mmCIF file of C-alpha atoms and ligand atoms in Angstrom:
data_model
loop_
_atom_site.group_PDB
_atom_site.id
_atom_site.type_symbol
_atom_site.label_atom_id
_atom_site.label_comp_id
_atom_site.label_asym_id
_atom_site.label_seq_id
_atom_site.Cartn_x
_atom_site.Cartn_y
_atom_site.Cartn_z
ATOM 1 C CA UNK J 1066 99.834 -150.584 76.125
ATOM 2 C CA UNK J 1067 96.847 -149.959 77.826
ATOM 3 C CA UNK J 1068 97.126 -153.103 80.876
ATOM 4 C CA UNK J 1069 93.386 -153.593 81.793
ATOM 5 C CA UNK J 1070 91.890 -153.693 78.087
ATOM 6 C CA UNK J 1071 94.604 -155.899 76.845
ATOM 7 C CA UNK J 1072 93.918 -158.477 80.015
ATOM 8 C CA UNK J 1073 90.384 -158.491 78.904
ATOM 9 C CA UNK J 1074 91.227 -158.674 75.403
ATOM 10 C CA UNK J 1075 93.675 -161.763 76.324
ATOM 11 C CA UNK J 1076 90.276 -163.106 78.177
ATOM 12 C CA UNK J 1077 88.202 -163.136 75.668
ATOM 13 C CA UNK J 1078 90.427 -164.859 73.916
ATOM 14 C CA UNK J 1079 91.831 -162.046 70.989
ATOM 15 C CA UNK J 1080 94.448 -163.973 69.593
ATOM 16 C CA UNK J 1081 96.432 -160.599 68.708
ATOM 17 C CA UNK J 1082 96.480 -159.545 72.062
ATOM 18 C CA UNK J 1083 97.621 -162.737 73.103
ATOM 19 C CA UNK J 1084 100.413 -162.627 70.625
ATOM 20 C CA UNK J 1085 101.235 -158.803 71.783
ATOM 21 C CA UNK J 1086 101.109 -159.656 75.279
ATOM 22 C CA UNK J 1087 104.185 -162.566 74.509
ATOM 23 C CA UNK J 1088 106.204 -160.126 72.923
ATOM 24 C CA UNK J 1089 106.077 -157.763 76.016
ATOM 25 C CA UNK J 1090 107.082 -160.426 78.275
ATOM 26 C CA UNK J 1091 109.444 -161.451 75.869
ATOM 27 C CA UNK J 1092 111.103 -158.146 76.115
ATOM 28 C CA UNK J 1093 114.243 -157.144 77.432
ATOM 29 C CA UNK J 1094 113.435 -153.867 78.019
ATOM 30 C CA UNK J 1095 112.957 -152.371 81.623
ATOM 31 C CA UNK J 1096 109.475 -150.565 80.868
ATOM 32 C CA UNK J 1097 107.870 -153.476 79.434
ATOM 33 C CA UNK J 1098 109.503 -155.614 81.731
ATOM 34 C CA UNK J 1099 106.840 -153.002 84.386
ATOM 35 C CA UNK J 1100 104.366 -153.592 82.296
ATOM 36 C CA UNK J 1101 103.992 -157.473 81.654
ATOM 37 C CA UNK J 1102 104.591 -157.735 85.740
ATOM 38 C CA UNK J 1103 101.609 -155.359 85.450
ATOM 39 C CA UNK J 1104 99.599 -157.531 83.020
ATOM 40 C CA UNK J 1105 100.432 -161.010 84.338
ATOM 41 C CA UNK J 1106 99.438 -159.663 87.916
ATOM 42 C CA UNK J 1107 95.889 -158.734 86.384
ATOM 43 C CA UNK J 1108 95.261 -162.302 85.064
ATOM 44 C CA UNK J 1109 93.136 -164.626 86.715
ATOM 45 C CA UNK J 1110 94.546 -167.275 88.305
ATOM 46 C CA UNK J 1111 91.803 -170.328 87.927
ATOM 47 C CA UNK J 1112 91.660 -171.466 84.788
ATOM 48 C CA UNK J 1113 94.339 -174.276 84.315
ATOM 49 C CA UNK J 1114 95.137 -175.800 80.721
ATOM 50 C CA UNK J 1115 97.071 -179.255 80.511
ATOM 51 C CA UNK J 1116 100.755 -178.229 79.713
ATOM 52 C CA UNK J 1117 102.665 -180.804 77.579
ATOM 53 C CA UNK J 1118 106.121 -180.794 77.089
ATOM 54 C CA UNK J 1119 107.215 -182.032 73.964
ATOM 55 C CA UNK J 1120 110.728 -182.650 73.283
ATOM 56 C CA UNK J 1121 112.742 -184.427 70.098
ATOM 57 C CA UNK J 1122 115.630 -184.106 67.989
ATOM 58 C CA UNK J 1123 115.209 -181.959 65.156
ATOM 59 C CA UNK J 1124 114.017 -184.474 62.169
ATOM 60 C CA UNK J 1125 111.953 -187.101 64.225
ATOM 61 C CA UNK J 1126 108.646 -184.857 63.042
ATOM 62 C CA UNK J 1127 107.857 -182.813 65.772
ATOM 63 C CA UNK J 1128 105.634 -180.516 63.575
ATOM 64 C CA UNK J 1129 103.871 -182.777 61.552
ATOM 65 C CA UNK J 1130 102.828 -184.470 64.633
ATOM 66 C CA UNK J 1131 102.031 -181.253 66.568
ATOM 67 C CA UNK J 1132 100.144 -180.630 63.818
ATOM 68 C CA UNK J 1133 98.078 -184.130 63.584
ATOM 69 C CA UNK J 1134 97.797 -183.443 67.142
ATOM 70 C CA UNK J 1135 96.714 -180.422 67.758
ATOM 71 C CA UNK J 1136 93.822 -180.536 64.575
ATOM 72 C CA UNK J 1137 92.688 -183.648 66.679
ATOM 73 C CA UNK J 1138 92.296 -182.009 69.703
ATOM 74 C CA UNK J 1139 90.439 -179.297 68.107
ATOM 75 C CA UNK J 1140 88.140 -181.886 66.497
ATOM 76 C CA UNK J 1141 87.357 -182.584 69.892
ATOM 77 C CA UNK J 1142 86.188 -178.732 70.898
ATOM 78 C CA UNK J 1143 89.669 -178.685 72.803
ATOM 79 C CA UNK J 1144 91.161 -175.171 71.670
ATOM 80 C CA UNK J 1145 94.927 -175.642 71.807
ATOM 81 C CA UNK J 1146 98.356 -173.208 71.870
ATOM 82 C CA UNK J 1147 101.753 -174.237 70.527
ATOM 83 C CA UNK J 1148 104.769 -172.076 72.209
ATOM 84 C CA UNK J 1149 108.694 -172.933 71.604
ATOM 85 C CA UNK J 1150 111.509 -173.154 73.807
ATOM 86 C CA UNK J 1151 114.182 -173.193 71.596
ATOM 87 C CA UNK J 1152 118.047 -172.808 72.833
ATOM 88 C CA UNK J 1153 119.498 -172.623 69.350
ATOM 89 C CA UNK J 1154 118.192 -168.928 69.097
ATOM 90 C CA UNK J 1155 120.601 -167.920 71.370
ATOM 91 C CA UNK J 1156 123.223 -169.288 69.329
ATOM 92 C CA UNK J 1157 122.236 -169.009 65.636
ATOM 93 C CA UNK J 1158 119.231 -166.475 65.814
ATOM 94 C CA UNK J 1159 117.343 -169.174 64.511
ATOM 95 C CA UNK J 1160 114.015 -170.498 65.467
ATOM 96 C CA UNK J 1161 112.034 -174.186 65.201
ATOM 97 C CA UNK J 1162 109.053 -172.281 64.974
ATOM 98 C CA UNK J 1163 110.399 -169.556 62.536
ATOM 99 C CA UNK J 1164 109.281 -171.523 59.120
ATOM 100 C CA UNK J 1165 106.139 -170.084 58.574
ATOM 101 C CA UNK J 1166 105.158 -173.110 56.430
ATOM 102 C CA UNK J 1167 105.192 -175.260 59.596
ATOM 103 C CA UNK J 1168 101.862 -176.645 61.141
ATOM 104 C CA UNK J 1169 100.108 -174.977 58.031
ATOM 105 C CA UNK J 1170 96.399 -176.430 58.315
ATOM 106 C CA UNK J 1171 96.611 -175.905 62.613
ATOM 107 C CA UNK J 1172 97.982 -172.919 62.100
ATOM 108 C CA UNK J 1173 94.975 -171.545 60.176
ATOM 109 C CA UNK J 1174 92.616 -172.589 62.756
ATOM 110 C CA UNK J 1175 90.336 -170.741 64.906
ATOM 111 C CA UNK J 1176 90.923 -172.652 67.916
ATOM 112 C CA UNK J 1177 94.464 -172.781 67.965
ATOM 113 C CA UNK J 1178 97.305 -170.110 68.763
ATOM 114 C CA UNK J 1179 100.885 -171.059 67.086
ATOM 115 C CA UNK J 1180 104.172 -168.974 68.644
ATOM 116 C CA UNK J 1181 107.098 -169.017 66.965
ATOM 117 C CA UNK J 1182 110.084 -168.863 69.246
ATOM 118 C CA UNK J 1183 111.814 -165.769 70.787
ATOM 119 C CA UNK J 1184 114.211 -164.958 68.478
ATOM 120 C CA UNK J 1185 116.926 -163.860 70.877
ATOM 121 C CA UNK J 1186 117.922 -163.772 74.332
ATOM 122 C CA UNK J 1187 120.014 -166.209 76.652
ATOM 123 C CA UNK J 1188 118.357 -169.567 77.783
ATOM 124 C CA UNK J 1189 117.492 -168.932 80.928
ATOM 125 C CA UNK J 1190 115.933 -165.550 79.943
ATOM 126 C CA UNK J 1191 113.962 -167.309 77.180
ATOM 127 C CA UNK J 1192 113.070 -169.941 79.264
ATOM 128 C CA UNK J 1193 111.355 -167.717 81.992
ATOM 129 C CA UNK J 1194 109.137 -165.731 79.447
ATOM 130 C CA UNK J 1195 108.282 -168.986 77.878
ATOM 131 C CA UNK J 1196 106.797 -169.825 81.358
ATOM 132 C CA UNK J 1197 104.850 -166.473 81.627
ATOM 133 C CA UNK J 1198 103.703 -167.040 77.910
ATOM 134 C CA UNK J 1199 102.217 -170.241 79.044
ATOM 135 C CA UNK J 1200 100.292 -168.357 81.509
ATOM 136 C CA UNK J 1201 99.162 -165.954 79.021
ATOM 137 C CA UNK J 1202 97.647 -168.907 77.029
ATOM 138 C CA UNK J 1203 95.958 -170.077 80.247
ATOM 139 C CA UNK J 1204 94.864 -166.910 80.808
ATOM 140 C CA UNK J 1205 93.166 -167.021 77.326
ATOM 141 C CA UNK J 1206 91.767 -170.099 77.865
ATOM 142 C CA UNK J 1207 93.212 -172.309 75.633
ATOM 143 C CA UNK J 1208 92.742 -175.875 77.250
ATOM 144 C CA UNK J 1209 96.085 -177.768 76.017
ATOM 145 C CA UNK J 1210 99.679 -175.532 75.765
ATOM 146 C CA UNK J 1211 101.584 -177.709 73.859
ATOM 147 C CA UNK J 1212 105.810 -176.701 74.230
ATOM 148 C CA UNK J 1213 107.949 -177.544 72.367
ATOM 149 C CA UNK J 1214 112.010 -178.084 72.676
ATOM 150 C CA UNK J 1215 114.902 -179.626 70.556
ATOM 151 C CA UNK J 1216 116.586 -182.830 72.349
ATOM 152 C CA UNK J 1217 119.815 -181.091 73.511
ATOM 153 C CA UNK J 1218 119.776 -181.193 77.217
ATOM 154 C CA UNK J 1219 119.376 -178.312 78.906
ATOM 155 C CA UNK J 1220 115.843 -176.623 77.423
ATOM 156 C CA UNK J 1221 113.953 -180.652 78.221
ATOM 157 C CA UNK J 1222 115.226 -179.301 82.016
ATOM 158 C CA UNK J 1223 113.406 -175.850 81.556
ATOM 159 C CA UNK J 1224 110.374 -177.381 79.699
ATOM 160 C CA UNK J 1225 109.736 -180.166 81.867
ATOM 161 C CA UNK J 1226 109.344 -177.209 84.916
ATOM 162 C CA UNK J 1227 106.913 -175.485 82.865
ATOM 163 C CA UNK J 1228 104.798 -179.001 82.178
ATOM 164 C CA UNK J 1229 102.669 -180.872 83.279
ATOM 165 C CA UNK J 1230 103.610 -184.204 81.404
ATOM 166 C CA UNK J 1231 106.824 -184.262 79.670
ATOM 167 C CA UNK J 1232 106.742 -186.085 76.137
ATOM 168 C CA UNK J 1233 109.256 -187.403 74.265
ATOM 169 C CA UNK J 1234 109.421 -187.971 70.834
ATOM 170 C CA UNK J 1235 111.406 -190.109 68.533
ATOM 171 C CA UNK J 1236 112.098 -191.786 65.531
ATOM 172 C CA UNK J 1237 112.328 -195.697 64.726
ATOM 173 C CA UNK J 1238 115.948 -196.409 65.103
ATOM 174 C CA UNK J 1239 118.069 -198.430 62.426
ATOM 175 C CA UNK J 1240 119.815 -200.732 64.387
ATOM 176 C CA UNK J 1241 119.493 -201.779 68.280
ATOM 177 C CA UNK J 1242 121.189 -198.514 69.072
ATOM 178 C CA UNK J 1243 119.348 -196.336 71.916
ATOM 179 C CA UNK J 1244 119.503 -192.986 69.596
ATOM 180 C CA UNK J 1245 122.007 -191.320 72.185
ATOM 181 C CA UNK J 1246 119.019 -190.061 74.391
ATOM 182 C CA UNK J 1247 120.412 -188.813 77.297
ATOM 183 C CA UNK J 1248 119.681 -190.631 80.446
ATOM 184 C CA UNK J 1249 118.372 -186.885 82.111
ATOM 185 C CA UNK J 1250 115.858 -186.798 79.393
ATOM 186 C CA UNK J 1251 114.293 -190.295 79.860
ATOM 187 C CA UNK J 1252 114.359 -189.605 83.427
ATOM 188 C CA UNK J 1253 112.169 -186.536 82.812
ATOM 189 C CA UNK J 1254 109.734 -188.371 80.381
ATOM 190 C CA UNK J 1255 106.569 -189.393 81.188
ATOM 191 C CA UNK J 1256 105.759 -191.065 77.486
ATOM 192 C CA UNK J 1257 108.028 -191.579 74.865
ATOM 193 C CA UNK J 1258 106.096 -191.758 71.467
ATOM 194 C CA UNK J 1259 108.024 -193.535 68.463
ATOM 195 C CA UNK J 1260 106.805 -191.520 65.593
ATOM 196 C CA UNK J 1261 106.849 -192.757 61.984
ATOM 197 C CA UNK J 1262 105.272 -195.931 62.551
ATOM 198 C CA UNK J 1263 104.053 -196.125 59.273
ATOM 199 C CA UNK J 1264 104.938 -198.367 56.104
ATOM 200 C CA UNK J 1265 108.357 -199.076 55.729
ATOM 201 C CA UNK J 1266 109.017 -197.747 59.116
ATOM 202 C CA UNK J 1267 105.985 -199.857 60.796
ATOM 203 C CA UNK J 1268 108.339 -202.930 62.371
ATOM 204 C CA UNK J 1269 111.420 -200.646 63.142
ATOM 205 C CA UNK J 1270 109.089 -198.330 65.020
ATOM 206 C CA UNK J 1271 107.642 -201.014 66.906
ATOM 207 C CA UNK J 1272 111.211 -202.514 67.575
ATOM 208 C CA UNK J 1273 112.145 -199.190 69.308
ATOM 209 C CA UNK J 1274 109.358 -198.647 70.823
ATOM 210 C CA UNK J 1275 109.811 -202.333 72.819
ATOM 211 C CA UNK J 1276 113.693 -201.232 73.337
ATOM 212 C CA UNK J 1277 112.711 -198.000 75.274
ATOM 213 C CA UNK J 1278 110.068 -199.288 77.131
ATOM 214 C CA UNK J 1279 112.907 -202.099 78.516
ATOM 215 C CA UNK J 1280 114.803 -199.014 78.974
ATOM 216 C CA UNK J 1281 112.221 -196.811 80.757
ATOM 217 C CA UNK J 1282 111.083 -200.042 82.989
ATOM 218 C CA UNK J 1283 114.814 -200.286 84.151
ATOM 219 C CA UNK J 1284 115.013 -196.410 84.521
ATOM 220 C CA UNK J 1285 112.701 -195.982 87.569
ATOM 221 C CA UNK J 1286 108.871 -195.635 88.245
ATOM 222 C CA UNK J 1287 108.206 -192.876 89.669
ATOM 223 C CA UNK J 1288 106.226 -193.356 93.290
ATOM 224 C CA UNK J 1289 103.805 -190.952 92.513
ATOM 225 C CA UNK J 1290 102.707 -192.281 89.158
ATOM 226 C CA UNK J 1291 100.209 -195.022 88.317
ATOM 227 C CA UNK J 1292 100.629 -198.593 87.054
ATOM 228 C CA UNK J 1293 102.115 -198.241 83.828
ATOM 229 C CA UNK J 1294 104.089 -195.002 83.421
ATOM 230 C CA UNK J 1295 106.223 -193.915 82.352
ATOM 231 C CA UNK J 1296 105.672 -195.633 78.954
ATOM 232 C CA UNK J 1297 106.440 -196.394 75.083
ATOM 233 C CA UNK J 1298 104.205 -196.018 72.442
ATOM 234 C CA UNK J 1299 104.229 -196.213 68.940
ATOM 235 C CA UNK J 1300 102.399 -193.320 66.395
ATOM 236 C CA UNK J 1301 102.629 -191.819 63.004
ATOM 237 C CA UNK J 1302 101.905 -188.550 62.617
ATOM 238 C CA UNK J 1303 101.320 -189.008 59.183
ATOM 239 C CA UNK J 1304 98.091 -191.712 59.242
ATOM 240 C CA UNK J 1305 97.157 -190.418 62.644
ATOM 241 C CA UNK J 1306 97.519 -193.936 63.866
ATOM 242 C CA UNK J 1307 98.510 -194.138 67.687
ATOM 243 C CA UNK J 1308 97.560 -190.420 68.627
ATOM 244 C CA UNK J 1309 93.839 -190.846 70.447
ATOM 245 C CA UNK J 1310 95.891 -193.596 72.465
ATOM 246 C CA UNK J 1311 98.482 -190.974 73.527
ATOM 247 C CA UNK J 1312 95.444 -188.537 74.230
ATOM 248 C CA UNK J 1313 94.382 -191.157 76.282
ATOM 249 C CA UNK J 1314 97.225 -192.291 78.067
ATOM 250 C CA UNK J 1315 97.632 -188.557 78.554
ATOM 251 C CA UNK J 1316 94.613 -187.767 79.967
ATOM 252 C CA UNK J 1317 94.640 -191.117 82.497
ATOM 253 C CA UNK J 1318 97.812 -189.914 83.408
ATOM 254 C CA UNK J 1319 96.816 -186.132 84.283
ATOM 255 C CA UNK J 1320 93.569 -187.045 85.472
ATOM 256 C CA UNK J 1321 95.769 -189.828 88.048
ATOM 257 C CA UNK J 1322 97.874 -186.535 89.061
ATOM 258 C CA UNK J 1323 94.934 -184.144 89.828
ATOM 259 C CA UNK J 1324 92.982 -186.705 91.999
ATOM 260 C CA UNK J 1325 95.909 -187.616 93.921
ATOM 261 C CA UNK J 1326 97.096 -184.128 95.020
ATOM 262 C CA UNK J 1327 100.522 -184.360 92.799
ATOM 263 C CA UNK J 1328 99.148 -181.985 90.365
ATOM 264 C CA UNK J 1329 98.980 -179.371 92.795
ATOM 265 C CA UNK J 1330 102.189 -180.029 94.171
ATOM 266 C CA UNK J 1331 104.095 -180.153 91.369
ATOM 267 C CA UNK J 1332 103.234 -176.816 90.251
ATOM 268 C CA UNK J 1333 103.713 -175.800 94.322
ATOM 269 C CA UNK J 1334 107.357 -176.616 93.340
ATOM 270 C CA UNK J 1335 107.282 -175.668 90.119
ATOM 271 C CA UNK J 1336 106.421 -171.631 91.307
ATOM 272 C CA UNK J 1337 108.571 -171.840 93.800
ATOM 273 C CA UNK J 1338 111.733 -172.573 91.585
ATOM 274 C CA UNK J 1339 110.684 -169.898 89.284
ATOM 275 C CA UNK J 1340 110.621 -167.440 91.888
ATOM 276 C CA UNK J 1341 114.389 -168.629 92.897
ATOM 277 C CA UNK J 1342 115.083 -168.975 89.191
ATOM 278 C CA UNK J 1343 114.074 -164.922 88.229
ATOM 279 C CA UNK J 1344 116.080 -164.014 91.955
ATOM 280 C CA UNK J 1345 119.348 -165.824 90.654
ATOM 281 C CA UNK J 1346 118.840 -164.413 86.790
ATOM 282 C CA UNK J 1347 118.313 -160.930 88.144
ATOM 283 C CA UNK J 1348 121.553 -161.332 90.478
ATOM 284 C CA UNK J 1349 123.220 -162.872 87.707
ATOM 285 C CA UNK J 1350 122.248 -159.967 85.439
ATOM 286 C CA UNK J 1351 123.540 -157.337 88.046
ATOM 287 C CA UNK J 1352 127.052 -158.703 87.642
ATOM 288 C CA UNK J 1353 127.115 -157.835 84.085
ATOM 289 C CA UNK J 1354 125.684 -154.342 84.526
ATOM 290 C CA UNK J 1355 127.784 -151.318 85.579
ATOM 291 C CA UNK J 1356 128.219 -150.085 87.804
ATOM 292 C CA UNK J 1357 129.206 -153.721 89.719
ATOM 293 C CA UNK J 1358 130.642 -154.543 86.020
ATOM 294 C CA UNK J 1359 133.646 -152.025 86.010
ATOM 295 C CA UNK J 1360 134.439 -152.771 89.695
ATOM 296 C CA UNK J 1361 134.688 -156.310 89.302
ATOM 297 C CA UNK J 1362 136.842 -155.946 86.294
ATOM 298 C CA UNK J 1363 139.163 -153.597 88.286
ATOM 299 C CA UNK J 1364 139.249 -155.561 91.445
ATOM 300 C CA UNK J 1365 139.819 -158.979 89.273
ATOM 301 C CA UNK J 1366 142.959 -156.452 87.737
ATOM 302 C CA UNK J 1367 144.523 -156.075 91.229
ATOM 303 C CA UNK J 1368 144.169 -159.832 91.762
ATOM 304 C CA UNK J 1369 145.565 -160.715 88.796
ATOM 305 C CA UNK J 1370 149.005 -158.965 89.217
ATOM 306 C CA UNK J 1371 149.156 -160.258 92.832
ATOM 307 C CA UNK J 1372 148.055 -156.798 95.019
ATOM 308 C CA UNK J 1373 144.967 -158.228 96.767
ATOM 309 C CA UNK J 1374 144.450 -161.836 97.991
ATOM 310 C CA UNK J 1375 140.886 -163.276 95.568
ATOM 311 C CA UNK J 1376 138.980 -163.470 99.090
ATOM 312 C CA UNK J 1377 140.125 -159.909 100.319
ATOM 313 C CA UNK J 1378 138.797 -159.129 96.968
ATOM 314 C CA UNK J 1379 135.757 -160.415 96.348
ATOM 315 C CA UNK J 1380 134.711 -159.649 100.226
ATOM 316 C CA UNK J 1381 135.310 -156.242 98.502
ATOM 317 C CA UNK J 1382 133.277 -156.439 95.948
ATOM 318 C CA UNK J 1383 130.483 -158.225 97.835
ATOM 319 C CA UNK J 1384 130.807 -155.231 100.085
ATOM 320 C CA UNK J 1385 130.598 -152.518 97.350
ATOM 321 C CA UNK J 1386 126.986 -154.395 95.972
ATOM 322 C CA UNK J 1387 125.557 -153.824 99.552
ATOM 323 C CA UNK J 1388 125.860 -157.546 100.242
ATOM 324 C CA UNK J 1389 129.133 -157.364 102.516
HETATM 325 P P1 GDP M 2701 110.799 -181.849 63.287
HETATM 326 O O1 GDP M 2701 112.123 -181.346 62.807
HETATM 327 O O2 GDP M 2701 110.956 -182.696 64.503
HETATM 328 O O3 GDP M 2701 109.787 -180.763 63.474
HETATM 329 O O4 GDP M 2701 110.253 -182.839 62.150
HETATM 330 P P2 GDP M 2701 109.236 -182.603 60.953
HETATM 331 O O5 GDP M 2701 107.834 -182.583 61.447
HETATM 332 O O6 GDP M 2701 109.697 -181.443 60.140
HETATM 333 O O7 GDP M 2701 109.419 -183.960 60.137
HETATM 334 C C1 GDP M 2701 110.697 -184.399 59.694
HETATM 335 C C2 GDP M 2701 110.494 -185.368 58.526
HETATM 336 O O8 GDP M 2701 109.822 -186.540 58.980
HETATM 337 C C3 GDP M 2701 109.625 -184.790 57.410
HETATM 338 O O9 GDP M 2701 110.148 -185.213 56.191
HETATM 339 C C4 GDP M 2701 108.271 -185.396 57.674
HETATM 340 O O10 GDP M 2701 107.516 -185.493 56.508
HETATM 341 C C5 GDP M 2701 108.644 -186.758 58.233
HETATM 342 N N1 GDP M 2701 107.604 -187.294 59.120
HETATM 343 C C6 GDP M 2701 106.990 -186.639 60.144
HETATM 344 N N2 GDP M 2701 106.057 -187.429 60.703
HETATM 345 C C7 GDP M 2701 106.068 -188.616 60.044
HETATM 346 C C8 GDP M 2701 105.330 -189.846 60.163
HETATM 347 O O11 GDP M 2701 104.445 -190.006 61.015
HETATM 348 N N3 GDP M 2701 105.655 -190.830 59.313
HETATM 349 C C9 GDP M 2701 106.639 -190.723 58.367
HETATM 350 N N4 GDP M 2701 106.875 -191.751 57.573
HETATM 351 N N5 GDP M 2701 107.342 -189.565 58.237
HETATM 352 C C10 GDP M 2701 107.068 -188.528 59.045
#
């Protein structure tokens, strides 16, 4: 790949160069691996889109609102990228984004970029491309990167580092049940939009909606956030009702960020634990790899049956990586 032509490419905003450019990051392999450290360090560094994390349990319409969404913001000039962070992959080799038939109508759009999901790697691997594929996007100056995550735990964790507001999405609940949302998650969101409310589902959306916002009230305010926030909302993908509100209540809440300096800081932090983050993966990684592999295994043998004390051992070991 030649590096200079596809960071123009990327620039001027060549959507298959874009794409191209996420599968070298995405890559495993120790050339490309050269090469999108290559590419990423050619991109310029000022243009900044609004990153929104967008998490929800598979079933609560995470597409069809992406989708509503997105064509929205597009009506509004806004061009817009859609990227996944999706830990089933590493399980199932599955992928949310992997239906082609998702986000049809968006997908078809000039103005927007769609990613399906890596379709392999561990989490923490996929999670760190799916950072430098956000940059990519920003890079090709798409003004919203919207990414989205299944509710299980520990991709909201990885997304909400990548974002710049964390959204959470769910369904109108049957009873007065709080869905099983995990506390972290609440913690990490910034709006919770009950989708669905529509028709039948109108009253039981707005039901949840006033349960989680007693729940989010009790939960904390964050010092650095406005009046207000985190809050519930109510929306339906399907009529579009509720979604310029939750542009707006975006934007007010961005906007409040920027002005007050915790914009900037929270991507200070944000770099900083991605450059520990790639550090501890790449350690991690070297324990795996031979040769450290084969004399762990054999040093773990001689603990095992009792000939070296675990300490003496792994002082050993520590000593053989150069880090004695
Ligand atoms: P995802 O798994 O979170 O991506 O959810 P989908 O977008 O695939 O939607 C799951 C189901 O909910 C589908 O049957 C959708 O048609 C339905 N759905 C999505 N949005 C709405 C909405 O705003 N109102 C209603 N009534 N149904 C919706």
């Amino acid at each position: 790949m030649d590096i200079a032509a596809t960071a123009q490419a990327i620039q001027s905003g060549e959507r298959r160069a874009l794409a191209r450019a996420i599968t070298l990051v995405e890559s495993a392999r120790a050339d490309h691996r050269a090469q999108a450290l290559a590419l990423l360090a050619q991109l310029p560094k000022e243009k900044q889109a609004l990153r929104i994390g967008l998490s929800g349990t598979p079933g609560v319409g995470k597409s069809t609102f992406i989708e509503a969404f997105g064509l929205m913001l597009i009506a509004e000039g806004l061009r817009v990228a859609v990227l996944a962070v999706d830990p089933s992959s590493a399980r199932s080799g599955g992928s949310i984004l992997g239906d082609k038939t998702r986000m049809e109508q968006l997908a078809r759009a000039p103005a927007a970029f769609i990613r399906p999901s890596p379709s392999q790697a561990q989490m923490g691997g996929v999670a760190r491309r799916s950072r430098e594929a956000v940059a990519l996007c920003e890079a090709a100056g798409y003004d919203v990167v919207l990414i989205e995550t299944v509710g299980v735990g520990q991709s909201e964790t990885v997304v909400a580092q990548i974002s710049d507001l964390f959204v959470l999405l769910l369904a109108p609940a049957g009873g007065d049940e709080l869905q099983g949302v995990k506390r972290g998650i609440m913690e990490m969101a910034d709006m919770i939009l009950v989708n669905k409310a529509d028709g039948d589902l109108a009253a039981a959306a707005q039901r949840t909606r006033a349960d989680y916002a007693g729940a989010l009230h009790l939960l904390r305010r964050r010092p650095q956030d406005p009046e207000g926030y985190p809050l519930a909302m109510t929306v339906s993908a399907y009529t579009q009702a509720g979604l310029p509100e939750a542009w707006a209540k975006m934007q007010a809440l961005a906007a409040w960020r920027r002005e007050n300096g915790h914009w900037i800081a929270a991507r200070a932090a944000q770099a900083k634990h991605w450059f520990l983050e790639e550090i501890r993966q790449n350690l991690l990684s070297s324990l795996t790899a031979e040769p450290v592999r084969g004399i762990l295994n054999s040093l773990g043998d001689q603990v095992a049956r009792g000939d070296l004390r675990p300490e003496v051992a792994a002082a050993r070991a520590l000593a053989a990586m150069g880090r004695g």
